Amino acid sequence: MKLLFCLLLLIPIMAFSQSKFTFSGKVISVQGESIALANITLDKHNKYAVAKEDGSFQINRLNSGDYVVTISAIGFKTINQNITINSNMRMEFVMREEVQNLKDVTVVGKTEAREISEKAITISSLDVKIVADQALGAEEVLKTSTGIVVRQNGGLGSSFNINLNGLTGQAVRIYYDGIPVQVFGGGIQLNNIPVDALERIDVYKGVIPIDIGTDALGGGINLVPLQLEGNYLRTSYSVGSFNTHRFTFNGQKSFNESIAVSVLSYFNYSDNDYSMSNIPNLVETLLPDGSVGGVTEERIDTRRFHDQHTSAYIEGALKIKNVSWADRLELTSSFSHRFDEIQQGTFIINTSVGEAEREVNTFAQRLNYKKKLF
């Protein structure tokens, strides 16, 4: 009886000690090189291993029986092999390289101008990057937007009128980086800022977003200044009719991923001495005693005179971004200059006012701080 009892106690111990085995080995390529990070998977009991740097692997505590082992690695053909485990087993697997031809990969994205145009608020965002290399003013790009009519009374720097969806005058406001252009004196105007100094032009038809400081009945036009990342230097110079010269100089220097300084500037000059036709001219007839005997009117073709325009703008900025206390911080100082020779007004019909001139110089500072709290 005692012998039988001892045998009954030893049977499960012997069965347990003999039913757990180890499956180990190595994964190499045809050239004999070790394949690291290869996956070794058994189809039963959720047993697997990952090859080490030398290609070796080991799976412990396996029951005896038949298994299907799968060896897979990136860039190699997968191996499926039937094995029978009834003792500790070691095997070497040789994998062959597999070359796969991928189909064309299409990456679909949206420009910032496209994303803005698709917002709930009615915004037409005009991307000026495609015409940045052309000698154009912002007003030329704006004319391509539907529902907008821009009328100018002359050449570079002349007075202009904007009709936005049937509204005009004070009902339509113009902004530079979200700030009314009146703050900058006159150096910034829709028809004297070159497209090379802009990132895009946002047209608000009706409701104006909350990040714009003011509101207008008909909507607004926001001139967004150039915003590039990294180090860059861009300049342009163009010459046009009526002794017109336009120059831009923009650049940025990044000291690291968080701090950068930038400069944005442009200069415009034009004599605006374009030709005018059928202009009324009064001719006085003088008598021998020096008095005026009569006045007759004639129509002449002549060139406009005393209508020179000069405008300039320069701003320097210190930019800090992605720090613990600010997502973005910009300290900007700017100077704008405008000089105009005034001839006689819109219509050449009255007595000349003489060599009148107008000059405006403006200094401005801006602070732009953004921090997402939640």
Short mmCIF file of C-alpha atoms in Angstrom, two decimals:
data_model
loop_
_atom_site.label_atom_id
_atom_site.label_comp_id
_atom_site.label_asym_id
_atom_site.label_seq_id
_atom_site.Cartn_x
_atom_site.Cartn_y
_atom_site.Cartn_z
CA MET A 1 0.00 0.00 0.00
CA LYS A 2 2.77 2.42 0.88
CA LEU A 3 4.57 1.62 -2.41
CA LEU A 4 1.40 2.29 -4.42
CA PHE A 5 0.87 5.58 -2.63
CA CYS A 6 4.41 6.72 -3.42
CA LEU A 7 4.02 5.82 -7.08
CA LEU A 8 0.81 7.86 -7.29
CA LEU A 9 2.67 10.88 -5.89
CA LEU A 10 5.58 10.55 -8.33
CA ILE A 11 3.48 10.20 -11.52
CA PRO A 12 2.33 13.91 -11.75
CA ILE A 13 5.81 15.11 -10.79
CA MET A 14 7.40 13.04 -13.55
CA ALA A 15 4.72 14.06 -16.05
CA PHE A 16 5.18 17.74 -15.19
CA SER A 17 8.96 17.59 -15.41
CA GLN A 18 8.89 15.82 -18.77
CA SER A 19 6.11 17.89 -20.50
CA LYS A 20 7.79 21.34 -20.47
CA PHE A 21 10.40 21.93 -23.17
CA THR A 22 12.44 24.78 -24.69
CA PHE A 23 12.43 25.79 -28.34
CA SER A 24 15.42 27.93 -29.32
CA GLY A 25 17.49 28.76 -32.37
CA LYS A 26 18.80 31.48 -34.63
CA VAL A 27 17.51 33.48 -37.59
CA ILE A 28 19.99 34.37 -40.34
CA SER A 29 19.93 35.54 -43.95
CA VAL A 30 21.13 33.66 -46.99
CA GLN A 31 24.42 35.54 -46.68
CA GLY A 32 24.79 34.25 -43.10
CA GLU A 33 24.09 37.58 -41.42
CA SER A 34 22.03 37.66 -38.23
CA ILE A 35 18.52 39.09 -38.55
CA ALA A 36 17.63 41.11 -35.47
CA LEU A 37 14.04 41.79 -34.39
CA ALA A 38 12.62 38.89 -36.39
CA ASN A 39 9.30 37.62 -34.99
CA ILE A 40 9.04 33.94 -34.06
CA THR A 41 5.45 32.82 -33.40
CA LEU A 42 3.92 29.46 -32.51
CA ASP A 43 0.31 28.76 -33.43
CA LYS A 44 -0.63 27.41 -29.98
CA HIS A 45 -0.80 28.83 -26.47
CA ASN A 46 0.13 32.37 -27.64
CA LYS A 47 3.84 31.64 -27.54
CA TYR A 48 6.26 33.96 -29.36
CA ALA A 49 9.73 35.54 -29.21
CA VAL A 50 11.70 38.35 -30.84
CA ALA A 51 15.20 37.69 -32.17
CA LYS A 52 18.08 39.48 -30.45
CA GLU A 53 20.82 41.41 -32.23
CA ASP A 54 22.72 38.19 -32.95
CA GLY A 55 19.55 36.58 -34.32
CA SER A 56 19.08 34.18 -31.42
CA PHE A 57 15.74 33.46 -29.77
CA GLN A 58 14.25 31.19 -27.10
CA ILE A 59 10.71 30.12 -26.14
CA ASN A 60 10.36 28.32 -22.81
CA ARG A 61 7.76 26.11 -21.09
CA LEU A 62 6.29 24.41 -24.15
CA ASN A 63 4.13 21.32 -24.01
CA SER A 64 4.99 18.43 -26.26
CA GLY A 65 3.08 18.27 -29.49
CA ASP A 66 2.87 19.50 -33.08
CA TYR A 67 3.26 23.22 -33.82
CA VAL A 68 3.41 25.57 -36.78
CA VAL A 69 6.25 28.08 -36.34
CA THR A 70 6.11 31.37 -38.28
CA ILE A 71 9.26 33.47 -38.84
CA SER A 72 8.72 37.00 -40.18
CA ALA A 73 10.95 40.05 -40.61
CA ILE A 74 10.76 43.27 -42.61
CA GLY A 75 12.29 42.85 -46.04
CA PHE A 76 12.31 39.02 -45.93
CA LYS A 77 9.94 36.28 -47.06
CA THR A 78 7.88 34.80 -44.22
CA ILE A 79 8.67 31.20 -43.22
CA ASN A 80 5.95 28.76 -42.09
CA GLN A 81 7.19 25.37 -40.91
CA ASN A 82 5.66 22.38 -39.08
CA ILE A 83 7.63 21.11 -36.08
CA THR A 84 7.13 18.45 -33.43
CA ILE A 85 8.32 19.17 -29.92
CA ASN A 86 8.91 16.26 -27.57
CA SER A 87 12.21 17.46 -26.15
CA ASN A 88 14.31 20.58 -25.99
CA MET A 89 14.80 21.69 -29.62
CA ARG A 90 17.17 24.10 -31.36
CA MET A 91 16.81 25.09 -35.04
CA GLU A 92 18.34 27.58 -37.47
CA PHE A 93 16.13 29.43 -39.92
CA VAL A 94 17.48 30.94 -43.15
CA MET A 95 15.39 33.79 -44.58
CA ARG A 96 15.48 35.09 -48.12
CA GLU A 97 15.12 38.75 -49.03
CA GLU A 98 11.85 39.90 -50.57
CA VAL A 99 11.57 42.93 -52.85
CA GLN A 100 8.13 44.51 -53.14
CA ASN A 101 7.15 47.20 -55.61
CA LEU A 102 4.94 49.74 -53.90
CA LYS A 103 2.21 51.53 -55.79
CA ASP A 104 2.20 55.30 -56.13
CA VAL A 105 1.70 57.05 -52.82
CA THR A 106 -0.49 60.15 -52.97
CA VAL A 107 -0.29 62.60 -50.08
CA VAL A 108 -3.31 64.88 -49.88
CA GLY A 109 -3.04 68.09 -47.87
CA LYS A 110 -4.57 71.54 -47.68
CA THR A 111 -2.84 74.88 -47.76
CA GLU A 112 -3.50 77.34 -44.96
CA ALA A 113 -5.45 79.50 -47.40
CA ARG A 114 -7.66 76.51 -48.32
CA GLU A 115 -8.33 75.64 -44.67
CA ILE A 116 -9.32 79.23 -43.89
CA SER A 117 -11.65 79.35 -46.89
CA GLU A 118 -13.48 76.24 -45.62
CA LYS A 119 -14.28 77.68 -42.19
CA ALA A 120 -17.86 78.34 -41.13
CA ILE A 121 -17.36 82.10 -41.47
CA THR A 122 -17.41 83.32 -45.07
CA ILE A 123 -13.72 83.94 -45.79
CA SER A 124 -12.04 84.05 -49.20
CA SER A 125 -8.35 83.45 -48.59
CA LEU A 126 -6.14 84.39 -51.53
CA ASP A 127 -2.78 82.60 -51.59
CA VAL A 128 -0.22 85.05 -53.01
CA LYS A 129 2.70 82.58 -53.08
CA ILE A 130 1.95 81.66 -56.68
CA VAL A 131 2.48 85.29 -57.80
CA ALA A 132 5.16 86.27 -55.26
CA ASP A 133 7.80 86.48 -58.00
CA GLN A 134 5.80 88.99 -60.06
CA ALA A 135 5.89 92.77 -59.71
CA LEU A 136 2.32 93.12 -58.50
CA GLY A 137 0.57 95.07 -55.80
CA ALA A 138 -1.96 93.56 -53.41
CA GLU A 139 -4.79 95.30 -55.27
CA GLU A 140 -4.01 93.32 -58.44
CA VAL A 141 -4.44 90.01 -56.59
CA LEU A 142 -7.56 91.24 -54.84
CA LYS A 143 -9.24 91.95 -58.17
CA THR A 144 -9.24 88.21 -58.91
CA SER A 145 -11.64 87.49 -56.02
CA THR A 146 -15.34 87.34 -56.85
CA GLY A 147 -17.57 90.03 -55.40
CA ILE A 148 -14.78 92.62 -55.10
CA VAL A 149 -14.27 95.70 -57.28
CA VAL A 150 -11.20 97.90 -56.81
CA ARG A 151 -11.18 101.34 -58.45
CA GLN A 152 -8.09 103.58 -58.45
CA ASN A 153 -7.93 107.27 -59.33
CA GLY A 154 -4.40 107.11 -60.70
CA GLY A 155 -1.10 105.30 -60.43
CA LEU A 156 0.95 103.94 -57.55
CA GLY A 157 -0.23 105.26 -54.17
CA SER A 158 -3.29 107.04 -55.54
CA SER A 159 -6.62 107.08 -53.75
CA PHE A 160 -8.82 104.04 -54.32
CA ASN A 161 -12.26 102.69 -53.55
CA ILE A 162 -13.30 99.12 -52.70
CA ASN A 163 -16.74 97.69 -53.39
CA LEU A 164 -17.32 94.48 -51.42
CA ASN A 165 -20.60 92.73 -52.14
CA GLY A 166 -22.25 96.04 -53.01
CA LEU A 167 -20.96 97.98 -49.99
CA THR A 168 -18.19 100.55 -50.09
CA GLY A 169 -16.60 103.41 -48.16
CA GLN A 170 -16.48 103.07 -44.35
CA ALA A 171 -18.49 99.84 -44.59
CA VAL A 172 -15.33 98.02 -45.76
CA ARG A 173 -12.21 98.06 -43.59
CA ILE A 174 -8.64 97.10 -44.40
CA TYR A 175 -6.35 95.44 -41.87
CA TYR A 176 -2.67 94.56 -41.70
CA ASP A 177 -2.07 91.46 -39.59
CA GLY A 178 -5.48 92.00 -37.97
CA ILE A 179 -4.81 95.67 -37.12
CA PRO A 180 -6.52 98.58 -38.97
CA VAL A 181 -4.07 100.09 -41.47
CA GLN A 182 -4.80 103.57 -40.11
CA VAL A 183 -2.55 102.68 -37.16
CA PHE A 184 0.44 102.56 -39.53
CA GLY A 185 -0.04 106.08 -40.86
CA GLY A 186 -0.05 105.60 -44.62
CA GLY A 187 3.06 103.60 -45.37
CA ILE A 188 0.82 100.54 -45.64
CA GLN A 189 -1.96 100.83 -48.17
CA LEU A 190 -3.72 98.27 -50.31
CA ASN A 191 -2.27 99.62 -53.56
CA ASN A 192 1.31 100.18 -52.42
CA ILE A 193 2.20 96.99 -50.52
CA PRO A 194 3.83 94.40 -52.84
CA VAL A 195 2.69 90.78 -52.84
CA ASP A 196 6.28 89.71 -52.05
CA ALA A 197 5.77 91.06 -48.51
CA LEU A 198 2.54 89.08 -47.92
CA GLU A 199 1.67 85.53 -46.96
CA ARG A 200 -1.94 85.73 -48.11
CA ILE A 201 -4.97 88.04 -48.30
CA ASP A 202 -8.09 87.15 -46.29
CA VAL A 203 -11.39 88.65 -47.42
CA TYR A 204 -14.17 88.66 -44.81
CA LYS A 205 -17.58 88.94 -46.43
CA GLY A 206 -20.06 89.95 -43.75
CA VAL A 207 -19.10 88.62 -40.31
CA ILE A 208 -15.51 89.33 -39.22
CA PRO A 209 -13.72 86.74 -36.99
CA ILE A 210 -13.27 87.48 -33.30
CA ASP A 211 -9.46 87.69 -33.59
CA ILE A 212 -9.85 90.88 -35.65
CA GLY A 213 -10.03 93.91 -33.37
CA THR A 214 -12.88 95.81 -35.06
CA ASP A 215 -15.96 95.19 -37.14
CA ALA A 216 -17.44 96.60 -40.35
CA LEU A 217 -20.87 96.46 -41.95
CA GLY A 218 -19.73 95.15 -45.31
CA GLY A 219 -16.72 93.08 -44.24
CA GLY A 220 -12.98 93.52 -44.26
CA ILE A 221 -9.70 92.71 -46.01
CA ASN A 222 -6.79 91.44 -43.93
CA LEU A 223 -3.27 91.66 -45.37
CA VAL A 224 -1.33 88.85 -43.65
CA PRO A 225 2.44 89.56 -43.62
CA LEU A 226 5.03 87.04 -44.75
CA GLN A 227 5.42 84.16 -42.27
CA LEU A 228 8.17 81.67 -43.06
CA GLU A 229 10.08 79.27 -40.82
CA GLY A 230 13.83 78.79 -40.56
CA ASN A 231 16.53 80.95 -42.09
CA TYR A 232 15.76 82.80 -45.30
CA LEU A 233 16.56 85.93 -47.27
CA ARG A 234 14.29 87.26 -50.03
CA THR A 235 14.64 90.44 -52.04
CA SER A 236 13.19 91.83 -55.26
CA TYR A 237 13.47 94.95 -57.39
CA SER A 238 11.23 95.99 -60.26
CA VAL A 239 11.09 98.98 -62.61
CA GLY A 240 7.95 100.11 -64.39
CA SER A 241 6.36 102.90 -66.35
CA PHE A 242 6.28 106.53 -65.13
CA ASN A 243 9.65 106.06 -63.37
CA THR A 244 8.19 103.51 -60.96
CA HIS A 245 10.56 101.55 -58.71
CA ARG A 246 9.58 98.87 -56.18
CA PHE A 247 12.02 97.15 -53.80
CA THR A 248 11.49 94.51 -51.09
CA PHE A 249 13.86 92.99 -48.56
CA ASN A 250 12.73 90.23 -46.19
CA GLY A 251 14.77 87.87 -44.03
CA GLN A 252 14.89 85.81 -40.88
CA LYS A 253 17.63 84.34 -38.68
CA SER A 254 16.81 81.43 -36.34
CA PHE A 255 19.17 80.94 -33.40
CA ASN A 256 17.48 77.71 -32.30
CA GLU A 257 14.07 76.03 -32.50
CA SER A 258 12.52 78.64 -30.18
CA ILE A 259 14.14 82.05 -30.90
CA ALA A 260 14.40 83.97 -34.18
CA VAL A 261 14.63 87.55 -35.42
CA SER A 262 13.17 88.78 -38.69
CA VAL A 263 12.95 91.88 -40.87
CA LEU A 264 10.26 92.80 -43.42
CA SER A 265 10.59 95.92 -45.58
CA TYR A 266 9.66 97.48 -48.89
CA PHE A 267 10.11 100.78 -50.74
CA ASN A 268 7.99 102.33 -53.53
CA TYR A 269 8.63 105.35 -55.74
CA SER A 270 6.76 106.71 -58.77
CA ASP A 271 6.54 110.06 -60.59
CA ASN A 272 3.04 109.16 -61.82
CA ASP A 273 3.60 111.38 -64.88
CA TYR A 274 1.18 109.49 -67.08
CA SER A 275 -0.52 111.02 -70.11
CA MET A 276 -3.92 112.72 -69.90
CA SER A 277 -6.18 113.49 -72.84
CA ASN A 278 -8.81 116.15 -73.50
CA ILE A 279 -7.91 118.26 -70.46
CA PRO A 280 -9.56 121.75 -70.27
CA ASN A 281 -7.03 124.61 -70.40
CA LEU A 282 -7.97 128.29 -69.91
CA VAL A 283 -6.19 130.81 -72.15
CA GLU A 284 -6.24 134.46 -71.09
CA THR A 285 -5.95 137.33 -73.57
CA LEU A 286 -4.00 140.28 -72.16
CA LEU A 287 -4.64 143.87 -73.28
CA PRO A 288 -1.81 146.42 -73.78
CA ASP A 289 -2.50 147.91 -70.35
CA GLY A 290 -1.99 144.49 -68.73
CA SER A 291 -5.62 143.76 -68.01
CA VAL A 292 -7.37 140.56 -69.05
CA GLY A 293 -9.32 141.03 -72.20
CA GLY A 294 -10.97 137.64 -72.28
CA VAL A 295 -10.68 133.98 -71.38
CA THR A 296 -11.12 131.10 -73.79
CA GLU A 297 -11.08 127.40 -73.09
CA GLU A 298 -9.19 124.85 -75.12
CA ARG A 299 -8.72 121.08 -74.84
CA ILE A 300 -5.18 119.75 -74.69
CA ASP A 301 -3.28 116.49 -74.22
CA THR A 302 -0.58 116.67 -71.58
CA ARG A 303 1.27 114.72 -68.94
CA ARG A 304 0.38 114.75 -65.28
CA PHE A 305 2.87 116.68 -63.17
CA HIS A 306 3.65 117.19 -59.48
CA ASP A 307 2.14 113.85 -58.49
CA GLN A 308 5.15 111.99 -57.06
CA HIS A 309 4.54 109.19 -54.56
CA THR A 310 7.01 107.62 -52.12
CA SER A 311 6.17 105.02 -49.49
CA ALA A 312 8.34 102.81 -47.32
CA TYR A 313 7.86 100.35 -44.52
CA ILE A 314 10.26 98.40 -42.32
CA GLU A 315 9.60 96.22 -39.31
CA GLY A 316 11.85 94.12 -37.08
CA ALA A 317 10.53 91.31 -34.90
CA LEU A 318 11.77 89.09 -32.10
CA LYS A 319 9.96 85.74 -32.24
CA ILE A 320 9.77 83.20 -29.42
CA LYS A 321 7.76 79.99 -29.76
CA ASN A 322 7.16 76.60 -28.14
CA VAL A 323 8.45 77.47 -24.67
CA SER A 324 6.87 76.56 -21.33
CA TRP A 325 5.31 79.98 -20.78
CA ALA A 326 4.24 80.81 -24.35
CA ASP A 327 3.20 79.00 -27.50
CA ARG A 328 4.14 82.10 -29.48
CA LEU A 329 5.41 85.56 -28.55
CA GLU A 330 6.26 88.26 -31.09
CA LEU A 331 7.66 91.70 -30.26
CA THR A 332 7.51 93.92 -33.36
CA SER A 333 8.66 97.50 -33.98
CA SER A 334 7.88 99.20 -37.27
CA PHE A 335 8.41 102.50 -39.10
CA SER A 336 6.37 103.68 -42.07
CA HIS A 337 6.91 106.69 -44.33
CA ARG A 338 4.71 108.26 -46.97
CA PHE A 339 5.26 111.30 -49.14
CA ASP A 340 2.86 112.60 -51.80
CA GLU A 341 2.90 115.59 -54.10
CA ILE A 342 -0.63 116.98 -54.38
CA GLN A 343 -1.55 118.43 -57.74
CA GLN A 344 -5.15 119.57 -58.00
CA GLY A 345 -7.35 116.80 -56.78
CA THR A 346 -9.41 114.17 -58.52
CA PHE A 347 -10.61 116.34 -61.44
CA ILE A 348 -8.39 118.82 -63.32
CA ILE A 349 -10.93 121.67 -63.57
CA ASN A 350 -10.15 124.13 -60.78
CA THR A 351 -7.45 126.65 -60.11
CA SER A 352 -4.10 125.04 -59.27
CA VAL A 353 -3.34 124.90 -55.55
CA GLY A 354 0.41 125.21 -56.04
CA GLU A 355 3.12 122.77 -55.02
CA ALA A 356 1.30 121.23 -52.07
CA GLU A 357 2.83 118.20 -50.38
CA ARG A 358 1.89 115.69 -47.72
CA GLU A 359 4.28 113.66 -45.58
CA VAL A 360 3.52 111.16 -42.81
CA ASN A 361 5.98 109.24 -40.60
CA THR A 362 4.70 106.65 -38.14
CA PHE A 363 6.30 104.48 -35.46
CA ALA A 364 4.35 101.52 -34.09
CA GLN A 365 4.97 98.61 -31.75
CA ARG A 366 3.01 95.36 -31.50
CA LEU A 367 2.92 92.51 -29.01
CA ASN A 368 1.42 89.19 -30.06
CA TYR A 369 1.14 86.56 -27.33
CA LYS A 370 -0.50 83.13 -27.59
CA LYS A 371 -0.74 80.42 -24.94
CA LYS A 372 -3.14 77.48 -25.01
CA LEU A 373 -4.19 76.86 -21.42
CA PHE A 374 -6.43 73.83 -21.93
#
